[in-house]
Amino acid sequence: GILIKDAATLEKLHKVNTVVVDKTGTITKGKPELVHVQNLSKLSDEKLISLLATLESKSEHPIAHAVLEYAKAKGSSLLPLSHFEIIKGKGLRATIENTEYFAGNTKLISDLHLAFDLSKIESETMQGKTPVILAIKDDVLGVVMVADAIKPEAIQAVKDLHQLGIKIVMLTGDHKNTALAIAKQVGIDDVVAEVLPDDKLSKIKELQNQGRVVAMAGDGINDAPALAQADVGIAMGTGADVAIETAGM
């Protein structure tokens, strides 16, 4: 099930001593599910999910699909929205019913300078769950937790790579605790979490500058520049077209 685009990629592959992996869709199945809703507002749970699903309806991210699936199962309807914008590596914003809403990770919330008690989500991120926070300009409305199961073959793959003397680094935009919890379960050496898409590229360059020969495996739109920079780019067949286009394998 491996497609190799050219002979040069194969020539380079046996020299690789560091494999950089994305988390979602590479180590995990990439089919996250919404597992918990924490409503911190005066809105009903249904309204909260409806707002969040409306924001996420324009996103391609696997987490967005999880929110939409949940909303569909609960019968929540999507609302008209305008001024939609993706905030790279952090989340989304849009105007719904004349109010500007934000949905995203903890970085987005700190950018908005909102008071938010991180300990509320600490224990769940320790279990490898990812928080998605819904907010308006001056208040956090709620948090949903999304869990993405580890691919059963990932643990064996990491063992096999270790036996070949290859170091494995996980690079992810996800929450630090979430990433560490998953890395621990799979046996990954080194974790760089909460990275913005452009940081993935610079991390690969940094490893190459240390004299390491780097293969990068990823599946997302934001992995494409890093896949191109790596000595060998490996895309998951289930991933975004642009990642598949950019990779050598």
PDB file of C-alpha atoms in Angstrom:
ATOM      1  CA  GLY A   1       0.000   0.000   0.000  1.00  0.00           C
ATOM      2  CA  ILE A   2       2.971   2.351  -0.454  1.00  0.00           C
ATOM      3  CA  LEU A   3       3.286   4.535  -3.530  1.00  0.00           C
ATOM      4  CA  ILE A   4       6.775   5.861  -4.255  1.00  0.00           C
ATOM      5  CA  LYS A   5       6.876   8.785  -6.690  1.00  0.00           C
ATOM      6  CA  ASP A   6      10.507   8.512  -7.781  1.00  0.00           C
ATOM      7  CA  ALA A   7      13.692   6.523  -7.280  1.00  0.00           C
ATOM      8  CA  ALA A   8      15.493   9.429  -5.578  1.00  0.00           C
ATOM      9  CA  THR A   9      13.015   9.288  -2.684  1.00  0.00           C
ATOM     10  CA  LEU A  10      13.822   5.626  -2.135  1.00  0.00           C
ATOM     11  CA  GLU A  11      17.578   6.342  -2.338  1.00  0.00           C
ATOM     12  CA  LYS A  12      17.248   8.951   0.388  1.00  0.00           C
ATOM     13  CA  LEU A  13      14.942   6.929   2.605  1.00  0.00           C
ATOM     14  CA  HIS A  14      17.552   4.450   3.871  1.00  0.00           C
ATOM     15  CA  LYS A  15      19.705   7.340   5.150  1.00  0.00           C
ATOM     16  CA  VAL A  16      16.893   8.772   7.291  1.00  0.00           C
ATOM     17  CA  ASN A  17      17.685   8.830  11.023  1.00  0.00           C
ATOM     18  CA  THR A  18      14.825  11.050  12.253  1.00  0.00           C
ATOM     19  CA  VAL A  19      11.139  10.649  11.512  1.00  0.00           C
ATOM     20  CA  VAL A  20       8.892  13.609  12.258  1.00  0.00           C
ATOM     21  CA  VAL A  21       5.197  12.753  12.546  1.00  0.00           C
ATOM     22  CA  ASP A  22       2.072  14.810  12.714  1.00  0.00           C
ATOM     23  CA  LYS A  23      -0.410  13.551  15.337  1.00  0.00           C
ATOM     24  CA  THR A  24      -3.933  13.756  13.931  1.00  0.00           C
ATOM     25  CA  GLY A  25      -4.497  11.251  11.144  1.00  0.00           C
ATOM     26  CA  THR A  26      -0.936   9.920  11.378  1.00  0.00           C
ATOM     27  CA  ILE A  27      -0.567   8.513  14.886  1.00  0.00           C
ATOM     28  CA  THR A  28      -4.296   8.787  15.564  1.00  0.00           C
ATOM     29  CA  LYS A  29      -7.125   7.646  13.314  1.00  0.00           C
ATOM     30  CA  GLY A  30      -8.003  11.207  12.344  1.00  0.00           C
ATOM     31  CA  LYS A  31     -11.657  10.550  13.106  1.00  0.00           C
ATOM     32  CA  PRO A  32     -12.152  12.474  16.343  1.00  0.00           C
ATOM     33  CA  GLU A  33     -15.382  12.301  18.341  1.00  0.00           C
ATOM     34  CA  LEU A  34     -16.893  14.925  20.597  1.00  0.00           C
ATOM     35  CA  VAL A  35     -16.983  13.286  24.037  1.00  0.00           C
ATOM     36  CA  HIS A  36     -17.796  16.054  26.515  1.00  0.00           C
ATOM     37  CA  VAL A  37     -19.568  19.434  26.635  1.00  0.00           C
ATOM     38  CA  GLN A  38     -18.908  21.966  29.388  1.00  0.00           C
ATOM     39  CA  ASN A  39     -21.337  24.882  29.216  1.00  0.00           C
ATOM     40  CA  LEU A  40     -20.032  27.962  31.035  1.00  0.00           C
ATOM     41  CA  SER A  41     -22.710  30.343  29.752  1.00  0.00           C
ATOM     42  CA  LYS A  42     -26.400  31.136  30.278  1.00  0.00           C
ATOM     43  CA  LEU A  43     -27.142  29.611  26.854  1.00  0.00           C
ATOM     44  CA  SER A  44     -28.791  26.222  26.556  1.00  0.00           C
ATOM     45  CA  ASP A  45     -26.482  23.313  25.625  1.00  0.00           C
ATOM     46  CA  GLU A  46     -28.352  23.053  22.333  1.00  0.00           C
ATOM     47  CA  LYS A  47     -27.704  26.709  21.463  1.00  0.00           C
ATOM     48  CA  LEU A  48     -24.045  26.353  22.461  1.00  0.00           C
ATOM     49  CA  ILE A  49     -23.568  23.348  20.136  1.00  0.00           C
ATOM     50  CA  SER A  50     -25.535  25.073  17.403  1.00  0.00           C
ATOM     51  CA  LEU A  51     -23.206  28.123  17.528  1.00  0.00           C
ATOM     52  CA  LEU A  52     -20.074  25.985  17.641  1.00  0.00           C
ATOM     53  CA  ALA A  53     -21.235  23.743  14.782  1.00  0.00           C
ATOM     54  CA  THR A  54     -22.093  26.816  12.680  1.00  0.00           C
ATOM     55  CA  LEU A  55     -18.541  28.140  13.140  1.00  0.00           C
ATOM     56  CA  GLU A  56     -16.963  24.756  12.437  1.00  0.00           C
ATOM     57  CA  SER A  57     -19.148  24.107   9.367  1.00  0.00           C
ATOM     58  CA  LYS A  58     -16.747  26.115   7.199  1.00  0.00           C
ATOM     59  CA  SER A  59     -13.611  24.347   8.441  1.00  0.00           C
ATOM     60  CA  GLU A  60     -11.881  21.336   6.860  1.00  0.00           C
ATOM     61  CA  HIS A  61     -10.240  20.200  10.106  1.00  0.00           C
ATOM     62  CA  PRO A  62     -11.061  16.690  11.437  1.00  0.00           C
ATOM     63  CA  ILE A  63     -12.096  18.285  14.754  1.00  0.00           C
ATOM     64  CA  ALA A  64     -14.676  20.376  12.885  1.00  0.00           C
ATOM     65  CA  HIS A  65     -16.179  17.169  11.476  1.00  0.00           C
ATOM     66  CA  ALA A  66     -16.444  15.767  15.005  1.00  0.00           C
ATOM     67  CA  VAL A  67     -18.394  18.832  16.163  1.00  0.00           C
ATOM     68  CA  LEU A  68     -20.703  18.680  13.134  1.00  0.00           C
ATOM     69  CA  GLU A  69     -21.377  14.958  13.571  1.00  0.00           C
ATOM     70  CA  TYR A  70     -22.293  15.574  17.209  1.00  0.00           C
ATOM     71  CA  ALA A  71     -24.580  18.494  16.306  1.00  0.00           C
ATOM     72  CA  LYS A  72     -26.267  16.391  13.626  1.00  0.00           C
ATOM     73  CA  ALA A  73     -26.861  13.545  16.099  1.00  0.00           C
ATOM     74  CA  LYS A  74     -28.364  16.007  18.586  1.00  0.00           C
ATOM     75  CA  GLY A  75     -30.543  17.594  15.899  1.00  0.00           C
ATOM     76  CA  SER A  76     -28.951  21.037  16.330  1.00  0.00           C
ATOM     77  CA  SER A  77     -29.483  23.331  13.355  1.00  0.00           C
ATOM     78  CA  LEU A  78     -26.839  25.491  11.693  1.00  0.00           C
ATOM     79  CA  LEU A  79     -27.341  29.269  11.721  1.00  0.00           C
ATOM     80  CA  PRO A  80     -26.542  31.833   9.009  1.00  0.00           C
ATOM     81  CA  LEU A  81     -23.057  33.260   9.425  1.00  0.00           C
ATOM     82  CA  SER A  82     -20.926  36.029   7.873  1.00  0.00           C
ATOM     83  CA  HIS A  83     -17.359  37.378   8.047  1.00  0.00           C
ATOM     84  CA  PHE A  84     -15.931  33.886   8.467  1.00  0.00           C
ATOM     85  CA  GLU A  85     -12.169  33.764   8.992  1.00  0.00           C
ATOM     86  CA  ILE A  86      -9.639  31.050   9.827  1.00  0.00           C
ATOM     87  CA  ILE A  87      -7.075  32.161  12.417  1.00  0.00           C
ATOM     88  CA  LYS A  88      -4.089  30.078  11.386  1.00  0.00           C
ATOM     89  CA  GLY A  89      -3.107  27.438  13.931  1.00  0.00           C
ATOM     90  CA  LYS A  90      -5.511  28.823  16.515  1.00  0.00           C
ATOM     91  CA  GLY A  91      -9.123  28.565  15.400  1.00  0.00           C
ATOM     92  CA  LEU A  92     -11.940  30.408  13.674  1.00  0.00           C
ATOM     93  CA  ARG A  93     -14.054  33.497  13.947  1.00  0.00           C
ATOM     94  CA  ALA A  94     -17.376  34.520  12.385  1.00  0.00           C
ATOM     95  CA  THR A  95     -20.390  36.716  12.976  1.00  0.00           C
ATOM     96  CA  ILE A  96     -23.639  34.931  13.857  1.00  0.00           C
ATOM     97  CA  GLU A  97     -26.831  36.849  14.761  1.00  0.00           C
ATOM     98  CA  ASN A  98     -24.858  40.141  14.909  1.00  0.00           C
ATOM     99  CA  THR A  99     -22.370  38.792  17.455  1.00  0.00           C
ATOM    100  CA  GLU A 100     -18.749  37.889  16.753  1.00  0.00           C
ATOM    101  CA  TYR A 101     -17.910  34.380  17.941  1.00  0.00           C
ATOM    102  CA  PHE A 102     -14.549  32.622  18.232  1.00  0.00           C
ATOM    103  CA  ALA A 103     -13.826  28.897  18.395  1.00  0.00           C
ATOM    104  CA  GLY A 104     -10.402  27.392  18.853  1.00  0.00           C
ATOM    105  CA  ASN A 105      -7.589  26.343  21.133  1.00  0.00           C
ATOM    106  CA  THR A 106      -6.148  27.865  24.320  1.00  0.00           C
ATOM    107  CA  LYS A 107      -3.771  30.064  22.246  1.00  0.00           C
ATOM    108  CA  LEU A 108      -6.777  31.789  20.678  1.00  0.00           C
ATOM    109  CA  ILE A 109      -8.278  32.454  24.110  1.00  0.00           C
ATOM    110  CA  SER A 110      -5.049  33.965  25.439  1.00  0.00           C
ATOM    111  CA  ASP A 111      -4.835  36.155  22.308  1.00  0.00           C
ATOM    112  CA  LEU A 112      -8.281  37.495  23.227  1.00  0.00           C
ATOM    113  CA  HIS A 113      -6.974  38.151  26.774  1.00  0.00           C
ATOM    114  CA  LEU A 114      -9.886  36.260  28.310  1.00  0.00           C
ATOM    115  CA  ALA A 115      -9.708  34.952  31.846  1.00  0.00           C
ATOM    116  CA  PHE A 116      -9.942  31.191  31.570  1.00  0.00           C
ATOM    117  CA  ASP A 117      -9.157  28.601  34.201  1.00  0.00           C
ATOM    118  CA  LEU A 118      -6.971  26.076  32.408  1.00  0.00           C
ATOM    119  CA  SER A 119      -7.232  23.612  35.299  1.00  0.00           C
ATOM    120  CA  LYS A 120     -10.833  23.020  34.172  1.00  0.00           C
ATOM    121  CA  ILE A 121      -9.505  21.181  31.139  1.00  0.00           C
ATOM    122  CA  GLU A 122      -6.155  19.949  32.487  1.00  0.00           C
ATOM    123  CA  SER A 123      -7.279  16.474  33.569  1.00  0.00           C
ATOM    124  CA  GLU A 124      -9.007  15.770  30.264  1.00  0.00           C
ATOM    125  CA  THR A 125      -6.056  16.892  28.150  1.00  0.00           C
ATOM    126  CA  MET A 126      -3.894  14.556  30.286  1.00  0.00           C
ATOM    127  CA  GLN A 127      -6.036  11.734  28.876  1.00  0.00           C
ATOM    128  CA  GLY A 128      -5.215  12.813  25.330  1.00  0.00           C
ATOM    129  CA  LYS A 129      -8.386  14.805  24.659  1.00  0.00           C
ATOM    130  CA  THR A 130      -8.342  18.084  22.736  1.00  0.00           C
ATOM    131  CA  PRO A 131     -10.270  21.154  23.942  1.00  0.00           C
ATOM    132  CA  VAL A 132     -12.251  23.376  21.575  1.00  0.00           C
ATOM    133  CA  ILE A 133     -13.274  26.607  23.276  1.00  0.00           C
ATOM    134  CA  LEU A 134     -16.211  28.779  22.208  1.00  0.00           C
ATOM    135  CA  ALA A 135     -16.015  32.442  23.133  1.00  0.00           C
ATOM    136  CA  ILE A 136     -17.217  35.946  22.387  1.00  0.00           C
ATOM    137  CA  LYS A 137     -14.887  38.968  22.638  1.00  0.00           C
ATOM    138  CA  ASP A 138     -15.232  39.315  26.379  1.00  0.00           C
ATOM    139  CA  ASP A 139     -16.270  35.905  27.684  1.00  0.00           C
ATOM    140  CA  VAL A 140     -15.721  32.161  27.360  1.00  0.00           C
ATOM    141  CA  LEU A 141     -19.050  30.436  26.659  1.00  0.00           C
ATOM    142  CA  GLY A 142     -18.076  26.794  26.779  1.00  0.00           C
ATOM    143  CA  VAL A 143     -15.567  24.043  26.097  1.00  0.00           C
ATOM    144  CA  VAL A 144     -16.058  20.795  24.228  1.00  0.00           C
ATOM    145  CA  MET A 145     -13.605  17.906  24.424  1.00  0.00           C
ATOM    146  CA  VAL A 146     -12.729  15.896  21.363  1.00  0.00           C
ATOM    147  CA  ALA A 147     -10.976  12.512  21.497  1.00  0.00           C
ATOM    148  CA  ASP A 148      -9.181  10.822  18.612  1.00  0.00           C
ATOM    149  CA  ALA A 149      -8.287   7.142  19.024  1.00  0.00           C
ATOM    150  CA  ILE A 150      -4.722   5.979  18.393  1.00  0.00           C
ATOM    151  CA  LYS A 151      -4.221   3.783  15.320  1.00  0.00           C
ATOM    152  CA  PRO A 152      -3.601   0.291  16.726  1.00  0.00           C
ATOM    153  CA  GLU A 153      -0.621  -0.208  14.394  1.00  0.00           C
ATOM    154  CA  ALA A 154       1.062   3.049  15.497  1.00  0.00           C
ATOM    155  CA  ILE A 155       2.617   1.494  18.623  1.00  0.00           C
ATOM    156  CA  GLN A 156       4.209  -1.324  16.591  1.00  0.00           C
ATOM    157  CA  ALA A 157       5.406   1.108  13.917  1.00  0.00           C
ATOM    158  CA  VAL A 158       7.185   3.227  16.538  1.00  0.00           C
ATOM    159  CA  LYS A 159       8.823   0.082  18.007  1.00  0.00           C
ATOM    160  CA  ASP A 160       9.992  -0.990  14.540  1.00  0.00           C
ATOM    161  CA  LEU A 161      11.476   2.449  13.823  1.00  0.00           C
ATOM    162  CA  HIS A 162      13.265   2.428  17.187  1.00  0.00           C
ATOM    163  CA  GLN A 163      14.801  -0.955  16.350  1.00  0.00           C
ATOM    164  CA  LEU A 164      16.222   0.653  13.206  1.00  0.00           C
ATOM    165  CA  GLY A 165      17.820   3.290  15.455  1.00  0.00           C
ATOM    166  CA  ILE A 166      15.505   6.033  14.198  1.00  0.00           C
ATOM    167  CA  LYS A 167      14.495   8.898  16.460  1.00  0.00           C
ATOM    168  CA  ILE A 168      10.834   9.933  16.334  1.00  0.00           C
ATOM    169  CA  VAL A 169       9.577  13.452  16.910  1.00  0.00           C
ATOM    170  CA  MET A 170       5.887  14.349  17.101  1.00  0.00           C
ATOM    171  CA  LEU A 171       5.028  17.831  15.826  1.00  0.00           C
ATOM    172  CA  THR A 172       1.501  18.993  16.479  1.00  0.00           C
ATOM    173  CA  GLY A 173      -0.574  22.113  16.841  1.00  0.00           C
ATOM    174  CA  ASP A 174      -2.511  20.337  19.565  1.00  0.00           C
ATOM    175  CA  HIS A 175      -2.492  21.066  23.300  1.00  0.00           C
ATOM    176  CA  LYS A 176       0.762  20.084  25.050  1.00  0.00           C
ATOM    177  CA  ASN A 177      -0.864  17.685  27.553  1.00  0.00           C
ATOM    178  CA  THR A 178      -2.879  15.999  24.803  1.00  0.00           C
ATOM    179  CA  ALA A 179       0.236  15.496  22.696  1.00  0.00           C
ATOM    180  CA  LEU A 180       2.313  14.184  25.622  1.00  0.00           C
ATOM    181  CA  ALA A 181      -0.430  11.744  26.641  1.00  0.00           C
ATOM    182  CA  ILE A 182      -0.588  10.299  23.144  1.00  0.00           C
ATOM    183  CA  ALA A 183       3.201  10.233  22.693  1.00  0.00           C
ATOM    184  CA  LYS A 184       3.521   8.325  25.965  1.00  0.00           C
ATOM    185  CA  GLN A 185       0.989   5.708  24.876  1.00  0.00           C
ATOM    186  CA  VAL A 186       2.776   5.204  21.559  1.00  0.00           C
ATOM    187  CA  GLY A 187       6.371   5.457  22.835  1.00  0.00           C
ATOM    188  CA  ILE A 188       7.481   8.565  20.937  1.00  0.00           C
ATOM    189  CA  ASP A 189      10.807  10.149  21.995  1.00  0.00           C
ATOM    190  CA  ASP A 190      10.298  13.837  21.540  1.00  0.00           C
ATOM    191  CA  VAL A 191       7.201  16.053  21.409  1.00  0.00           C
ATOM    192  CA  VAL A 192       6.879  19.583  20.080  1.00  0.00           C
ATOM    193  CA  ALA A 193       3.302  20.711  20.723  1.00  0.00           C
ATOM    194  CA  GLU A 194       1.199  23.838  20.179  1.00  0.00           C
ATOM    195  CA  VAL A 195       3.167  24.651  17.014  1.00  0.00           C
ATOM    196  CA  LEU A 196       1.760  26.928  14.346  1.00  0.00           C
ATOM    197  CA  PRO A 197       1.865  25.583  10.757  1.00  0.00           C
ATOM    198  CA  ASP A 198       4.956  27.678   9.889  1.00  0.00           C
ATOM    199  CA  ASP A 199       6.783  26.360  12.974  1.00  0.00           C
ATOM    200  CA  LYS A 200       6.571  22.821  11.568  1.00  0.00           C
ATOM    201  CA  LEU A 201       8.715  23.943   8.668  1.00  0.00           C
ATOM    202  CA  SER A 202      11.305  25.665  10.871  1.00  0.00           C
ATOM    203  CA  LYS A 203      11.498  22.644  13.222  1.00  0.00           C
ATOM    204  CA  ILE A 204      12.390  20.409  10.246  1.00  0.00           C
ATOM    205  CA  LYS A 205      15.050  22.905   9.131  1.00  0.00           C
ATOM    206  CA  GLU A 206      16.406  22.990  12.698  1.00  0.00           C
ATOM    207  CA  LEU A 207      16.777  19.177  12.745  1.00  0.00           C
ATOM    208  CA  GLN A 208      18.442  19.252   9.310  1.00  0.00           C
ATOM    209  CA  ASN A 209      20.865  21.924  10.528  1.00  0.00           C
ATOM    210  CA  GLN A 210      21.879  19.500  13.298  1.00  0.00           C
ATOM    211  CA  GLY A 211      22.920  17.151  10.495  1.00  0.00           C
ATOM    212  CA  ARG A 212      19.900  14.864  10.761  1.00  0.00           C
ATOM    213  CA  VAL A 213      18.295  13.277   7.702  1.00  0.00           C
ATOM    214  CA  VAL A 214      14.594  13.838   8.197  1.00  0.00           C
ATOM    215  CA  ALA A 215      11.491  12.076   6.947  1.00  0.00           C
ATOM    216  CA  MET A 216       8.198  13.820   7.707  1.00  0.00           C
ATOM    217  CA  ALA A 217       4.874  12.007   7.786  1.00  0.00           C
ATOM    218  CA  GLY A 218       1.672  14.045   7.792  1.00  0.00           C
ATOM    219  CA  ASP A 219      -1.771  14.347   6.289  1.00  0.00           C
ATOM    220  CA  GLY A 220      -2.988  17.909   6.654  1.00  0.00           C
ATOM    221  CA  ILE A 221      -3.079  20.992   4.472  1.00  0.00           C
ATOM    222  CA  ASN A 222      -0.789  22.736   6.946  1.00  0.00           C
ATOM    223  CA  ASP A 223       1.756  19.871   6.729  1.00  0.00           C
ATOM    224  CA  ALA A 224       2.522  20.515   3.037  1.00  0.00           C
ATOM    225  CA  PRO A 225       5.391  23.044   3.512  1.00  0.00           C
ATOM    226  CA  ALA A 226       7.049  20.754   6.099  1.00  0.00           C
ATOM    227  CA  LEU A 227       6.614  17.702   3.828  1.00  0.00           C
ATOM    228  CA  ALA A 228       8.335  19.650   1.025  1.00  0.00           C
ATOM    229  CA  GLN A 229      11.213  20.735   3.299  1.00  0.00           C
ATOM    230  CA  ALA A 230      11.909  17.251   4.714  1.00  0.00           C
ATOM    231  CA  ASP A 231      14.495  15.041   3.004  1.00  0.00           C
ATOM    232  CA  VAL A 232      11.649  12.598   2.430  1.00  0.00           C
ATOM    233  CA  GLY A 233       7.992  13.636   2.652  1.00  0.00           C
ATOM    234  CA  ILE A 234       5.494  10.856   3.428  1.00  0.00           C
ATOM    235  CA  ALA A 235       1.772  11.604   3.111  1.00  0.00           C
ATOM    236  CA  MET A 236      -1.028   9.479   4.508  1.00  0.00           C
ATOM    237  CA  GLY A 237      -3.334   8.240   1.751  1.00  0.00           C
ATOM    238  CA  THR A 238      -6.327   9.406   3.775  1.00  0.00           C
ATOM    239  CA  GLY A 239      -5.011  12.965   3.967  1.00  0.00           C
ATOM    240  CA  ALA A 240      -5.473  16.253   2.139  1.00  0.00           C
ATOM    241  CA  ASP A 241      -4.723  16.338  -1.602  1.00  0.00           C
ATOM    242  CA  VAL A 242      -2.095  19.047  -1.206  1.00  0.00           C
ATOM    243  CA  ALA A 243      -0.162  16.900   1.311  1.00  0.00           C
ATOM    244  CA  ILE A 244      -0.302  13.951  -1.110  1.00  0.00           C
ATOM    245  CA  GLU A 245       0.844  16.178  -4.007  1.00  0.00           C
ATOM    246  CA  THR A 246       3.805  17.530  -2.021  1.00  0.00           C
ATOM    247  CA  ALA A 247       5.133  14.232  -0.644  1.00  0.00           C
ATOM    248  CA  GLY A 248       7.563  11.807  -2.284  1.00  0.00           C
ATOM    249  CA  MET A 249       5.825   8.755  -0.820  1.00  0.00           C
TER     250      MET A 249
END
